[in-house]
Amino acid sequence: MKIGILGTGHIGKTLARKLSAAGHDVKVANSRGPETIEADVLALGARAVSTAEAVEDVDVVILSIPLNRIPTIAPLIANLPAETVVIDTSNYYPHRDDKIDAIEAGQVESLWVAEQLGRPIAKAWNAIGSGSFATKGKPAGSPDRIALPVAADREKDRSVAMALVEDTGLDAFDAGTLADSWRQQPGSPCYCTDLSREEMPAALASAERERLPRRRELAIEAIMERVGDSTTNPDSDYAVRLTRALFM
């Protein structure tokens, strides 16, 4: 497939590498310009382009940017054909994104994103830590392969997102509609806990919506105490132990 990725942070750069390695035609862009994209992001075939070029003539656009920047790229997304699949990987973190009143009042994060963009989306790759995503992918059928929830309202969006998740070394799990995607938001039992396909249904079912924000903040506090700031990611083994203790 022809894929445009917006964002070269921890998740975006791994997406560029893994999807290129899987044989897809990948273009990648960030807000600072193509000349700032590091060589390791492009090592397996992805091409550095401008943000406008990244969304031209593609089958799929993947958004891997902070959630509060979604409205700034809405004009780019507005020009996409209706059949283009848009996949969002973002999560809401108030200390980073500033408070978004609608989400604070209870709106599901992915429904807020779809509303800002004015079109349907899929939600994927938001529920795995960057360390696990970069290093723990396995071929299909491998024992203990990590599973990821995928939510969407349109069947095409769901099927394409799930196929691409599989191409990144993870089992894709159909998590239902965007209205139910709060079950894969930060603080939920499936969020960054590296569960298998067999463990995923119970984790999604046991999510308690009103408890997610406090659990999310507890995890941030613990990580800040360990690494000293809110932007450095802890190693993946510690992160998984922490999220399993707090979220499950």
XYZ file of C-alpha atoms in Angstrom:
248
model
C 0.000 0.000 0.000
C 0.980 3.634 -0.386
C 1.219 5.083 3.115
C 1.880 8.592 4.425
C 2.982 8.982 8.041
C 2.762 12.332 9.824
C 5.096 12.381 12.808
C 8.550 10.960 13.517
C 8.404 10.546 17.270
C 8.897 7.221 19.029
C 5.885 5.523 17.424
C 6.053 7.275 14.044
C 9.649 6.322 13.330
C 9.026 2.680 14.207
C 5.972 2.660 11.950
C 8.093 4.023 9.097
C 10.703 1.320 9.558
C 8.364 -1.625 10.083
C 5.911 -0.776 7.309
C 8.750 -0.166 4.862
C 10.298 -3.507 5.816
C 6.925 -5.146 5.150
C 7.053 -3.912 1.554
C 4.811 -0.856 1.700
C 5.594 2.399 -0.118
C 6.078 4.758 2.822
C 6.431 8.529 2.904
C 7.110 10.223 6.233
C 6.931 13.851 7.332
C 7.282 15.948 10.459
C 6.562 19.551 11.364
C 10.219 20.600 11.028
C 10.799 19.583 7.421
C 12.164 16.535 5.578
C 15.800 17.535 6.073
C 15.397 17.008 9.836
C 14.262 13.375 9.587
C 17.044 11.122 10.819
C 18.634 8.447 8.647
C 17.530 5.557 10.859
C 13.880 6.411 10.146
C 14.575 6.015 6.423
C 16.969 3.066 6.623
C 14.482 0.477 5.366
C 13.044 2.457 2.473
C 10.777 5.223 3.754
C 11.138 8.592 2.016
C 11.305 11.944 3.807
C 8.837 14.474 2.367
C 6.923 17.593 3.344
C 3.656 17.260 5.226
C 1.694 18.195 2.105
C 3.503 15.542 0.064
C 2.959 12.904 2.731
C -0.811 12.900 2.186
C -0.756 13.074 -1.632
C -1.678 9.979 -3.640
C -1.739 7.545 -0.713
C -4.078 4.768 0.370
C -3.499 5.323 4.079
C -2.518 8.276 6.260
C -1.224 7.511 9.747
C -1.241 10.300 12.318
C 1.490 9.924 14.933
C 1.502 13.387 16.465
C 0.477 14.771 19.879
C -3.295 14.806 20.174
C -3.501 18.565 20.672
C -1.945 19.096 17.229
C -4.704 17.200 15.431
C -6.688 20.390 14.640
C -3.622 21.926 12.960
C -3.461 19.179 10.333
C -7.226 19.067 9.741
C -6.959 21.207 6.545
C -4.536 18.661 5.049
C -6.833 15.769 5.901
C -9.898 17.592 4.577
C -8.571 17.279 1.026
C -8.207 13.502 1.142
C -10.583 11.304 -0.863
C -13.319 9.709 1.229
C -11.897 6.231 0.623
C -8.477 7.073 2.083
C -8.005 5.328 5.412
C -6.879 7.603 8.248
C -5.399 5.909 11.310
C -4.713 7.814 14.522
C -2.150 6.617 17.082
C -2.470 9.458 19.592
C -3.436 9.533 23.270
C -4.589 12.357 25.518
C -2.095 13.484 28.159
C -3.178 16.793 29.721
C 0.342 17.698 30.945
C 1.519 17.567 27.315
C -1.579 18.453 25.318
C -3.055 21.100 27.616
C -6.540 20.378 28.862
C -9.136 19.697 26.185
C -12.522 20.532 27.663
C -14.550 18.032 25.638
C -12.309 15.117 26.608
C -12.183 16.258 30.226
C -15.990 16.209 30.139
C -15.957 12.596 28.970
C -15.793 12.592 25.179
C -13.951 9.534 23.848
C -10.543 10.601 22.541
C -10.908 9.047 19.089
C -14.382 10.557 18.639
C -12.857 13.963 19.410
C -10.179 13.312 16.776
C -12.759 12.258 14.182
C -14.775 15.378 14.988
C -11.747 17.650 14.534
C -10.882 16.021 11.211
C -14.471 15.849 9.986
C -14.163 12.242 8.811
C -14.082 8.637 10.046
C -10.806 7.269 11.390
C -9.371 4.081 12.834
C -7.576 3.942 16.185
C -4.483 1.733 16.323
C -0.960 1.535 17.748
C -1.956 3.819 20.616
C -1.944 1.042 23.220
C 1.676 -0.102 23.071
C 4.769 1.470 24.587
C 7.383 2.707 22.141
C 10.036 0.337 23.506
C 7.840 -2.717 23.131
C 6.751 -1.607 19.669
C 10.333 -1.165 18.491
C 11.713 -4.438 19.844
C 9.024 -7.020 20.618
C 7.327 -7.652 17.279
C 7.142 -11.289 16.172
C 6.088 -13.182 13.018
C 2.439 -14.216 12.794
C 1.732 -17.380 14.732
C 4.582 -16.890 17.193
C 3.884 -17.804 20.827
C 3.195 -14.840 23.121
C 2.882 -12.382 20.234
C 1.665 -9.029 21.583
C -1.859 -8.069 20.535
C -3.144 -4.567 19.888
C -6.747 -3.327 19.911
C -8.013 -1.655 16.739
C -11.211 0.404 16.728
C -13.104 1.864 13.764
C -16.626 2.553 12.546
C -16.131 1.774 8.844
C -15.330 -1.810 7.896
C -12.660 -0.758 5.380
C -10.888 1.364 7.971
C -10.935 -1.537 10.427
C -9.704 -4.168 7.983
C -6.871 -2.016 6.609
C -5.719 -0.931 10.073
C -5.761 -4.502 11.339
C -3.764 -5.750 8.348
C -1.135 -3.060 8.884
C -0.911 -3.828 12.599
C -0.178 -7.438 11.638
C 2.527 -6.192 9.277
C 4.260 -4.491 12.214
C 4.704 -7.773 14.080
C 1.632 -7.653 16.319
C -1.684 -9.493 16.511
C -4.539 -7.150 15.597
C -7.626 -7.458 17.791
C -10.995 -6.043 16.697
C -11.965 -3.751 19.582
C -15.227 -2.528 18.074
C -16.381 0.987 17.291
C -14.810 4.339 18.069
C -17.438 4.863 20.765
C -15.959 1.851 22.568
C -12.333 2.875 22.020
C -12.159 4.418 25.491
C -11.360 0.836 26.512
C -7.913 1.246 24.902
C -7.166 4.722 26.268
C -4.404 5.401 28.842
C -5.224 3.835 32.194
C -7.117 0.871 30.740
C -6.089 -2.763 31.337
C -4.961 -3.218 27.704
C -2.940 0.002 27.559
C 0.811 -0.696 27.288
C 0.461 -3.986 29.171
C 1.738 -6.184 26.279
C -1.120 -8.689 26.359
C -1.644 -11.632 24.021
C -4.639 -12.118 21.740
C -6.105 -14.554 24.295
C -5.774 -12.030 27.127
C -7.206 -9.070 25.203
C -10.985 -9.747 25.455
C -10.977 -9.877 29.254
C -8.807 -6.757 29.468
C -11.143 -4.763 27.246
C -14.220 -6.010 29.101
C -12.819 -5.152 32.530
C -12.010 -1.508 31.751
C -13.665 0.967 34.140
C -14.090 4.270 32.354
C -14.271 6.530 35.404
C -10.968 5.187 36.741
C -8.858 5.739 33.621
C -7.756 9.366 34.201
C -6.490 8.753 37.737
C -4.662 5.594 36.711
C -3.071 7.501 33.813
C -1.850 10.207 36.176
C -0.495 7.669 38.679
C 1.599 6.113 35.913
C 2.979 9.510 34.914
C 3.900 10.283 38.516
C 5.712 6.963 38.880
C 7.619 7.412 35.616
C 8.621 10.977 36.497
C 9.909 9.786 39.878
C 11.989 7.124 38.147
C 13.406 9.008 35.129
C 13.158 12.620 36.307
C 10.879 14.144 33.678
C 7.648 13.569 31.772
C 9.143 13.162 28.288
C 11.805 10.459 28.716
C 10.405 6.968 28.212
C 11.408 4.314 30.759
C 12.715 0.966 29.523
C 9.980 -1.285 28.203
C 10.226 -3.977 30.889
C 9.743 -1.435 33.681
C 6.927 0.272 31.784
C 5.033 -2.979 31.324
C 5.455 -3.969 34.984
C 4.195 -0.548 36.027
C 1.155 -0.474 33.766
C 0.167 -4.029 34.663
C 0.338 -3.154 38.358
C -1.684 0.055 37.990
C -4.122 -0.708 35.172
C -5.063 -4.382 35.506
